[in-house]
PDB file of C-alpha atoms in Angstrom:
ATOM      1  CA  MET A  26      11.684  18.857  -4.240  1.00 96.00           C
ATOM      2  CA  ASN A  27      10.524  15.197  -4.392  1.00 96.00           C
ATOM      3  CA  LYS A  28       6.691  15.110  -5.370  1.00 97.00           C
ATOM      4  CA  VAL A  29       4.436  12.876  -7.083  1.00 97.00           C
ATOM      5  CA  PHE A  30       1.008  12.946  -8.271  1.00 97.00           C
ATOM      6  CA  LEU A  31      -0.521   9.631  -9.710  1.00 97.00           C
ATOM      7  CA  ILE A  32      -4.591   8.058 -10.582  1.00 96.00           C
ATOM      8  CA  ALA A  33      -4.188   4.556 -11.024  1.00 97.00           C
ATOM      9  CA  ASN A  34      -5.469   1.188 -10.363  1.00 97.00           C
ATOM     10  CA  LEU A  35      -4.185  -1.222  -7.969  1.00 97.00           C
ATOM     11  CA  THR A  36      -3.061  -4.476  -9.443  1.00 97.00           C
ATOM     12  CA  ARG A  37      -3.832  -6.793  -6.896  1.00 96.00           C
ATOM     13  CA  ASP A  38      -4.771  -6.790  -3.435  1.00 96.00           C
ATOM     14  CA  PRO A  39      -2.998  -4.988  -0.810  1.00 96.00           C
ATOM     15  CA  GLU A  40      -1.157  -6.452   1.735  1.00 96.00           C
ATOM     16  CA  LEU A  41      -1.127  -5.219   5.118  1.00 96.00           C
ATOM     17  CA  HIS A  42       2.650  -5.993   7.094  1.00 94.00           C
ATOM     18  CA  GLU A  43       4.108  -5.157  10.393  1.00 94.00           C
ATOM     19  CA  THR A  44       7.403  -4.281  11.183  1.00 91.00           C
ATOM     20  CA  ALA A  45       9.385  -5.536  14.060  1.00 89.00           C
ATOM     21  CA  GLY A  46       9.034  -1.999  15.763  1.00 91.00           C
ATOM     22  CA  GLY A  47       5.130  -2.431  15.410  1.00 91.00           C
ATOM     23  CA  LYS A  48       4.440   0.259  12.312  1.00 95.00           C
ATOM     24  CA  SER A  49       1.985  -0.970   9.967  1.00 96.00           C
ATOM     25  CA  VAL A  50       2.824  -0.629   6.393  1.00 96.00           C
ATOM     26  CA  LEU A  51       0.731  -1.236   3.746  1.00 97.00           C
ATOM     27  CA  LYS A  52       1.821  -2.327   0.137  1.00 97.00           C
ATOM     28  CA  PHE A  53       0.109  -2.686  -3.033  1.00 97.00           C
ATOM     29  CA  ASP A  54       1.337  -2.350  -7.177  1.00 97.00           C
ATOM     30  CA  ILE A  55      -0.559   0.261  -8.934  1.00 98.00           C
ATOM     31  CA  ALA A  56      -0.638   0.476 -13.059  1.00 97.00           C
ATOM     32  CA  VAL A  57      -0.599   3.671 -14.654  1.00 96.00           C
ATOM     33  CA  ASN A  58      -1.419   4.759 -18.342  1.00 92.00           C
ATOM     34  CA  ARG A  59       1.008   7.456 -19.974  1.00 90.00           C
ATOM     35  CA  GLY A  60      -2.008   8.789 -21.988  1.00 86.00           C
ATOM     36  CA  PHE A  61      -1.112   8.402 -25.461  1.00 89.00           C
ATOM     37  CA  LYS A  62      -0.924   5.329 -27.825  1.00 90.00           C
ATOM     38  CA  ASP A  63       2.214   3.561 -29.375  1.00 91.00           C
ATOM     39  CA  ALA A  64       2.653   2.785 -33.025  1.00 92.00           C
ATOM     40  CA  ASP A  65       0.261  -0.477 -32.710  1.00 94.00           C
ATOM     41  CA  GLY A  66      -2.302   2.213 -30.848  1.00 92.00           C
ATOM     42  CA  ASN A  67      -2.200   0.380 -27.445  1.00 91.00           C
ATOM     43  CA  TYR A  68      -2.146   2.420 -24.285  1.00 90.00           C
ATOM     44  CA  ILE A  69       1.612   1.651 -22.518  1.00 92.00           C
ATOM     45  CA  THR A  70       1.462   1.530 -18.930  1.00 95.00           C
ATOM     46  CA  ASP A  71       3.861   1.716 -15.998  1.00 95.00           C
ATOM     47  CA  PHE A  72       3.264   0.161 -12.927  1.00 96.00           C
ATOM     48  CA  PHE A  73       4.714   1.036  -9.494  1.00 97.00           C
ATOM     49  CA  ASN A  74       5.119  -0.257  -5.844  1.00 97.00           C
ATOM     50  CA  VAL A  75       3.260   1.828  -3.243  1.00 98.00           C
ATOM     51  CA  SER A  76       3.641   1.932   0.510  1.00 97.00           C
ATOM     52  CA  VAL A  77       1.136   3.523   3.040  1.00 98.00           C
ATOM     53  CA  TRP A  78       2.865   3.732   6.380  1.00 97.00           C
ATOM     54  CA  GLY A  79       0.901   3.870  10.045  1.00 96.00           C
ATOM     55  CA  ASP A  80      -2.758   4.485  10.483  1.00 95.00           C
ATOM     56  CA  LYS A  81      -3.511   5.389   6.248  1.00 96.00           C
ATOM     57  CA  GLY A  82      -2.283   2.007   5.664  1.00 96.00           C
ATOM     58  CA  VAL A  83      -4.442   0.239   8.079  1.00 96.00           C
ATOM     59  CA  ASN A  84      -7.455   2.278   7.123  1.00 95.00           C
ATOM     60  CA  CYS A  85      -6.181   1.499   3.205  1.00 95.00           C
ATOM     61  CA  ALA A  86      -6.198  -1.947   3.825  1.00 95.00           C
ATOM     62  CA  LYS A  87     -10.118  -2.009   4.855  1.00 93.00           C
ATOM     63  CA  TYR A  88     -11.442  -0.370   1.431  1.00 92.00           C
ATOM     64  CA  LEU A  89      -8.886  -0.697  -1.135  1.00 95.00           C
ATOM     65  CA  PHE A  90      -9.023  -3.713  -3.620  1.00 95.00           C
ATOM     66  CA  LYS A  91      -7.425  -5.101  -6.971  1.00 95.00           C
ATOM     67  CA  GLY A  92      -8.886  -3.071  -9.486  1.00 95.00           C
ATOM     68  CA  ASN A  93      -9.580   0.149  -7.247  1.00 96.00           C
ATOM     69  CA  LYS A  94      -9.119   3.309  -8.564  1.00 97.00           C
ATOM     70  CA  VAL A  95      -7.037   5.538  -6.138  1.00 97.00           C
ATOM     71  CA  GLY A  96      -5.100   8.974  -6.363  1.00 97.00           C
ATOM     72  CA  ILE A  97      -1.780   9.152  -4.492  1.00 98.00           C
ATOM     73  CA  VAL A  98       0.196  11.886  -3.762  1.00 98.00           C
ATOM     74  CA  GLY A  99       3.414  10.940  -2.349  1.00 98.00           C
ATOM     75  CA  ARG A 100       7.216  10.900  -2.833  1.00 98.00           C
ATOM     76  CA  LEU A 101       9.774   8.479  -4.703  1.00 97.00           C
ATOM     77  CA  GLN A 102      12.033   6.642  -2.837  1.00 96.00           C
ATOM     78  CA  ASN A 103      15.216   3.994  -3.976  1.00 95.00           C
ATOM     79  CA  ARG A 104      16.311   1.050  -2.019  1.00 91.00           C
ATOM     80  CA  THR A 105      18.439  -1.691  -2.332  1.00 94.00           C
ATOM     81  CA  TYR A 106      18.857  -5.344  -1.056  1.00 91.00           C
ATOM     82  CA  GLU A 107      20.427  -8.450  -1.691  1.00 93.00           C
ATOM     83  CA  ASP A 108      18.144 -10.965  -3.220  1.00 92.00           C
ATOM     84  CA  LYS A 109      18.390 -14.563  -2.493  1.00 93.00           C
ATOM     85  CA  ASN A 110      21.296 -15.055  -5.066  1.00 94.00           C
ATOM     86  CA  GLY A 111      23.439 -12.707  -3.742  1.00 94.00           C
ATOM     87  CA  TYR A 112      22.729 -10.176  -6.468  1.00 95.00           C
ATOM     88  CA  ASN A 113      22.370  -6.341  -5.391  1.00 95.00           C
ATOM     89  CA  ARG A 114      18.967  -5.241  -6.353  1.00 94.00           C
ATOM     90  CA  THR A 115      17.460  -1.288  -6.326  1.00 94.00           C
ATOM     91  CA  VAL A 116      13.829  -0.773  -6.147  1.00 92.00           C
ATOM     92  CA  THR A 117      11.765   2.518  -6.687  1.00 94.00           C
ATOM     93  CA  GLU A 118       8.667   2.577  -4.948  1.00 96.00           C
ATOM     94  CA  VAL A 119       6.173   5.228  -4.531  1.00 98.00           C
ATOM     95  CA  ILE A 120       5.703   6.789  -0.460  1.00 98.00           C
ATOM     96  CA  ALA A 121       2.171   7.757  -0.301  1.00 98.00           C
ATOM     97  CA  GLU A 122       1.596  10.418   1.838  1.00 97.00           C
ATOM     98  CA  ASP A 123      -2.349  10.618   1.088  1.00 97.00           C
ATOM     99  CA  VAL A 124      -4.763   8.444  -0.664  1.00 97.00           C
ATOM    100  CA  GLU A 125      -8.052   9.485  -2.177  1.00 96.00           C
ATOM    101  CA  PHE A 126     -10.250   6.697  -2.956  1.00 96.00           C
ATOM    102  CA  LEU A 127     -11.803   6.973  -6.591  1.00 96.00           C
ATOM    103  CA  THR A 128     -13.806   3.727  -6.964  1.00 91.00           C
ATOM    104  CA  PRO A 129     -17.587   4.399  -6.261  1.00 86.00           C
ATOM    105  CA  LYS A 130     -18.456   2.730  -2.646  1.00 76.00           C
ATOM    106  CA  LYS A 131     -20.841  -0.082  -2.803  1.00 68.00           C
ATOM    107  CA  LYS A 132     -23.719   0.647  -1.022  1.00 62.00           C
ATOM    108  CA  ASP A 133     -24.865  -1.724   2.180  1.00 56.00           C
ATOM    109  CA  ILE A 134     -21.460  -3.302   2.082  1.00 55.00           C
ATOM    110  CA  GLU A 135     -19.215  -2.995   5.527  1.00 59.00           C
ATOM    111  CA  PRO A 136     -15.447  -2.603   5.296  1.00 57.00           C
ATOM    112  CA  GLU A 137     -13.910  -5.664   5.317  1.00 57.00           C
ATOM    113  CA  GLU A 138     -11.855  -6.608   8.129  1.00 55.00           C
ATOM    114  CA  VAL A 139      -8.092  -6.464   7.851  1.00 53.00           C
ATOM    115  CA  THR A 140      -7.465  -9.983   7.715  1.00 52.00           C
ATOM    116  CA  ARG A 141      -4.268  -9.456   5.274  1.00 54.00           C
ATOM    117  CA  VAL A 142      -2.599  -8.912   7.990  1.00 52.00           C
ATOM    118  CA  LYS A 143       1.261 -10.253   8.401  1.00 54.00           C
ATOM    119  CA  LYS A 144       2.230  -9.778  11.831  1.00 51.00           C
ATOM    120  CA  THR A 145       6.166  -9.894  12.628  1.00 53.00           C
ATOM    121  CA  ARG A 146       5.692  -9.914  16.476  1.00 51.00           C
ATOM    122  CA  PRO A 147       3.574 -11.528  19.004  1.00 53.00           C
ATOM    123  CA  GLU A 148       0.118 -10.555  19.658  1.00 57.00           C
ATOM    124  CA  LEU A 149      -0.103  -7.929  23.091  1.00 55.00           C
ATOM    125  CA  GLU A 150      -2.098  -9.040  26.086  1.00 60.00           C
ATOM    126  CA  PRO A 151      -5.148  -6.840  27.123  1.00 62.00           C
ATOM    127  CA  ILE A 152      -4.631  -5.333  30.341  1.00 57.00           C
ATOM    128  CA  GLU A 153      -7.819  -4.779  32.464  1.00 63.00           C
ATOM    129  CA  ASP A 154      -8.137  -0.954  33.706  1.00 61.00           C
ATOM    130  CA  ASP A 155      -7.934  -2.572  37.430  1.00 62.00           C
ATOM    131  CA  ASP A 156      -4.424  -3.678  37.180  1.00 55.00           C
ATOM    132  CA  LEU A 157      -2.971  -0.106  35.982  1.00 57.00           C
ATOM    133  CA  LEU A 158      -0.979   1.494  38.696  1.00 55.00           C
ATOM    134  CA  PHE A 159      -2.363   5.035  38.075  1.00 52.00           C
TER     135      PHE A 159
END
């Protein structure tokens, strides 16, 4: 079984990407306190990379910002890649299946238009209903 439950704070604003195949993925980092202090009396913090795929990621991009508290249910995943210097690197990340917004919503504030999208394919042109064959 591969299941992770985390309550954490975002350490930076999320970034919404689109794959070459047209799938949306939101990426952000979180900080989780371990719940106990070290010998100097400071809380120990772990940092994790999080990915949220599809419509859930697009929705999260509208409401999540640096400092927001979130509850995440997901799974851990390892992936490897070659860096620009030719070294193999391994990354462990959380693939979020559910994201709960735990920071209270501010009143009278509309969700931000998702301007953080990094597109990797050209925009599609709209088609008028009259142009459809069916």
